[in-house]
């Protein structure tokens, strides 16, 4: 069963990539990029997890073997979440601009440069 | 445009996705088995956090002490993305002033339901207070500047839910909110550079450490959490305001 979390991360990533290619409108594409990106949370937390371990919070310096999940993986996932929210907003603003200049939020239906 | 072109793209996408999934699985096979990772520094790091830095939350210790310089970069990725987002939308609207405008054509101005207003009245201060609690206890318990900042911004958004757009921009005017955000960004760098003046290296933990478990402890970890909380909460409120402006008349 040790493979399941990693397989889930790989599957979520692949689904996001498929959705980015298959969606017709920019908003769906942006959502699919977010899905692909969220696979990194699963991957990072899976790498950091340890059987039987608690949260990495210690009231006093541990004398013996530490039983806490890896805080480095958690710290990376944390900043990942916030940056993902901001970049999604930026992509949505770009999609608005594209809709305005091209007349459609579907990349295939953009007005051509020649003004058609 | 035709259905066949769309199908071709879908098939190509599916083939690529399956190939990427297989490649990722091959790459992940080299990782430690799930639940059995053993970092060589784990115990060393935990002892260091509590004894040398008086921090009990190892996540905050890693983010704001070991990786303080990286977190500076992450905070700025967030702020630059928000800045670019605001510029794109403001330029699109051809905006020159920040005065509130009436709703755009075709958008009804709906007064919030009394139940929602009552909820927002209770929720806004409670949520913002909780956000500050989470920020200030970042070095002790789960939480910190990033999480608490989002909680503060959530409270602010509830003010829009209960009071509508005009009240929202009156309670959270643009200039102070952006000032809060900027102060968070500058404070982080200033604290890092302040360590140079104190004779240390950039981002070194030079403030008094206090005692593990106290509200003000762990030196710069606590202060940096505060600055990040300001930057994140300000940034998210700016995000809301810019999106809300899209629903208003353009001139």
Coordinates of C-alpha atoms in Angstrom, one line a residue, chain B residues 3-208:
Chain B
X3 CA -15.4 18.5 -33.7
X4 CA -12.7 16.4 -35.2
X5 CA -10.0 18.9 -34.3
X6 CA -11.2 19.0 -30.7
X7 CA -11.2 15.2 -30.6
X8 CA -7.7 15.0 -32.0
X9 CA -6.5 17.3 -29.3
X10 CA -8.3 15.3 -26.6
X11 CA -6.7 12.1 -27.8
X12 CA -3.2 13.7 -27.9
X13 CA -3.8 15.1 -24.4
X14 CA -4.8 11.7 -23.1
X15 CA -1.8 10.0 -24.6
X16 CA 0.5 12.7 -23.1
X17 CA -1.2 12.6 -19.7
X18 CA -0.8 8.8 -19.5
X19 CA 2.8 9.1 -20.5
X20 CA 3.5 11.8 -17.9
X21 CA 1.7 9.7 -15.2
X22 CA 3.9 6.7 -16.1
X23 CA 7.1 8.9 -16.0
X24 CA 6.1 10.4 -12.7
X25 CA 5.5 6.8 -11.3
X26 CA 8.9 5.8 -12.4
X27 CA 10.5 8.8 -10.8
X28 CA 8.5 8.4 -7.5
X29 CA 9.7 4.7 -7.3
X30 CA 13.0 6.1 -6.1
X31 CA 11.5 7.9 -3.2
X32 CA 11.5 6.4 0.3
X33 CA 8.5 4.2 1.0
X34 CA 5.4 6.0 2.3
X35 CA 5.6 6.6 6.0
X36 CA 9.2 5.5 6.3
X37 CA 11.1 8.7 5.4
X38 CA 14.1 9.3 7.7
X39 CA 15.7 12.7 7.4
X40 CA 19.3 12.6 8.8
X41 CA 18.8 15.9 10.6
X42 CA 15.3 15.3 12.1
X43 CA 16.2 15.0 15.8
X44 CA 19.1 17.6 15.5
X45 CA 16.6 20.1 14.0
X46 CA 14.0 19.5 16.7
X47 CA 16.6 20.0 19.5
X48 CA 17.9 23.1 17.7
X49 CA 14.4 24.6 17.3
X50 CA 13.5 24.3 21.0
X51 CA 16.9 24.9 22.6
X52 CA 18.7 27.4 20.3
X53 CA 15.6 29.3 19.1
X54 CA 12.9 28.7 21.7
X55 CA 10.4 27.8 19.0
X56 CA 8.0 24.9 19.5
X57 CA 6.4 24.8 16.0
X58 CA 9.0 23.2 13.7
X59 CA 7.2 24.4 10.6
X60 CA 7.6 28.0 11.6
X61 CA 11.2 27.3 12.6
X62 CA 12.0 25.9 9.2
X63 CA 10.1 28.6 7.2
X64 CA 11.3 31.6 9.1
X65 CA 14.7 30.6 10.4
X66 CA 16.4 27.9 8.4
X67 CA 14.7 29.0 5.2
X68 CA 14.0 32.6 6.1
X69 CA 15.7 33.8 2.9
X70 CA 13.6 31.5 0.8
X71 CA 10.4 32.6 2.5
X72 CA 11.3 36.2 1.6
X73 CA 11.3 35.1 -2.0
X74 CA 8.0 33.3 -1.6
X75 CA 6.4 36.3 0.0
X76 CA 7.6 38.5 -2.9
X77 CA 6.3 36.0 -5.5
X78 CA 2.9 36.4 -3.9
X79 CA 3.1 40.2 -3.8
X80 CA 4.4 40.6 -7.4
X81 CA 1.6 38.3 -8.6
X82 CA -1.0 40.5 -6.8
X83 CA 0.7 43.6 -8.2
X84 CA 0.6 42.3 -11.8
X85 CA -3.0 41.2 -11.3
X86 CA -4.0 44.7 -10.1
X87 CA -2.2 46.5 -12.9
X88 CA -3.7 44.3 -15.5
X89 CA -7.3 44.9 -14.3
X90 CA -6.8 48.6 -13.6
X91 CA -5.3 49.2 -17.0
X92 CA -8.1 47.2 -18.6
X93 CA -10.7 49.4 -17.0
X94 CA -8.7 52.6 -17.9
X95 CA -9.0 53.6 -14.2
X96 CA -7.9 57.0 -12.9
X97 CA -9.6 57.3 -9.6
X98 CA -10.6 54.9 -6.8
X99 CA -14.0 56.5 -6.1
X100 CA -16.7 53.8 -5.7
X101 CA -18.9 53.4 -8.8
X102 CA -22.5 52.2 -9.3
X103 CA -23.0 48.6 -10.4
X104 CA -22.3 47.8 -14.1
X105 CA -25.3 47.6 -16.5
X106 CA -27.3 44.4 -16.1
X107 CA -26.1 43.8 -12.5
X108 CA -28.7 44.2 -9.9
X109 CA -27.8 45.9 -6.7
X110 CA -29.1 43.5 -4.1
X111 CA -29.3 44.5 -0.5
X112 CA -27.9 41.7 1.8
X113 CA -30.5 39.6 3.7
X114 CA -30.8 40.6 7.4
X115 CA -29.7 37.1 8.4
X116 CA -26.5 37.5 6.4
X117 CA -25.9 40.9 7.8
X118 CA -26.3 39.7 11.4
X119 CA -24.0 36.8 10.6
X120 CA -21.4 39.1 9.1
X121 CA -21.6 41.5 12.0
X122 CA -20.6 38.8 14.4
X123 CA -18.3 36.9 12.0
X124 CA -16.1 39.8 10.8
X125 CA -14.5 40.9 14.1
X126 CA -14.3 37.3 15.4
X127 CA -12.6 36.0 12.2
X128 CA -10.1 39.0 12.1
X129 CA -9.3 38.5 15.8
X130 CA -8.7 34.8 15.2
X131 CA -6.5 35.6 12.2
X132 CA -4.3 37.8 14.4
X133 CA -4.2 35.1 17.0
X134 CA -3.0 32.6 14.4
X135 CA -0.3 35.0 13.2
X136 CA 1.0 35.8 16.7
X137 CA 1.1 32.2 17.8
X138 CA 2.9 31.1 14.6
X139 CA 6.1 30.0 16.5
X140 CA 4.1 28.0 19.1
X141 CA 1.3 26.2 17.4
X142 CA 0.2 25.3 13.8
X143 CA -0.4 28.5 11.9
X144 CA 1.7 31.6 11.2
X145 CA 1.7 34.6 8.9
X146 CA 0.5 32.8 5.8
X147 CA -2.4 31.0 7.4
X148 CA -3.4 33.8 9.8
X149 CA -3.1 36.4 6.9
X150 CA -5.7 34.4 4.9
X151 CA -8.0 34.2 8.0
X152 CA -7.8 38.0 8.4
X153 CA -8.6 38.5 4.7
X154 CA -11.5 36.1 5.0
X155 CA -13.0 38.2 7.8
X156 CA -12.6 41.3 5.6
X157 CA -14.4 39.6 2.7
X158 CA -17.3 38.7 5.0
X159 CA -17.8 42.5 5.5
X160 CA -18.6 42.7 1.8
X161 CA -21.0 39.8 2.2
X162 CA -22.9 41.5 4.9
X163 CA -22.5 45.2 3.9
X164 CA -22.2 45.3 0.2
X165 CA -19.5 46.9 -1.9
X166 CA -19.8 50.5 -0.8
X167 CA -19.6 49.7 2.9
X168 CA -16.8 47.3 2.2
X169 CA -14.6 49.9 0.6
X170 CA -15.5 52.4 3.3
X171 CA -14.4 49.9 6.1
X172 CA -11.3 48.8 4.1
X173 CA -10.1 51.8 2.1
X174 CA -7.6 51.0 -0.6
X175 CA -4.7 53.2 0.7
X176 CA -4.5 51.8 4.2
X177 CA -4.9 48.2 3.0
X178 CA -2.1 48.7 0.5
X179 CA 0.0 50.4 3.1
X180 CA -0.5 47.4 5.4
X181 CA 0.6 45.1 2.6
X182 CA 3.6 47.3 1.8
X183 CA 4.7 47.5 5.5
X184 CA 4.6 43.7 5.7
X185 CA 6.8 43.5 2.6
X186 CA 9.3 46.1 3.8
X187 CA 9.4 45.0 7.4
X188 CA 10.5 41.5 6.4
X189 CA 13.5 42.9 4.4
X190 CA 14.2 45.5 7.1
X191 CA 14.4 42.8 9.8
X192 CA 16.7 40.7 7.6
X193 CA 18.9 43.7 6.9
X194 CA 18.8 44.8 10.5
X195 CA 20.7 41.7 11.4
X196 CA 23.6 43.0 9.3
X197 CA 23.7 46.2 11.4
X198 CA 23.7 44.1 14.5
X199 CA 26.8 42.4 13.2
X200 CA 25.3 39.2 12.0
X201 CA 24.5 37.8 8.5
X202 CA 21.4 38.6 6.5
X203 CA 18.2 37.1 8.1
X204 CA 20.1 36.0 11.2
X205 CA 17.9 35.6 14.3
X206 CA 19.2 38.5 16.3
X207 CA 16.2 39.5 18.4
X208 CA 15.8 38.4 22.1

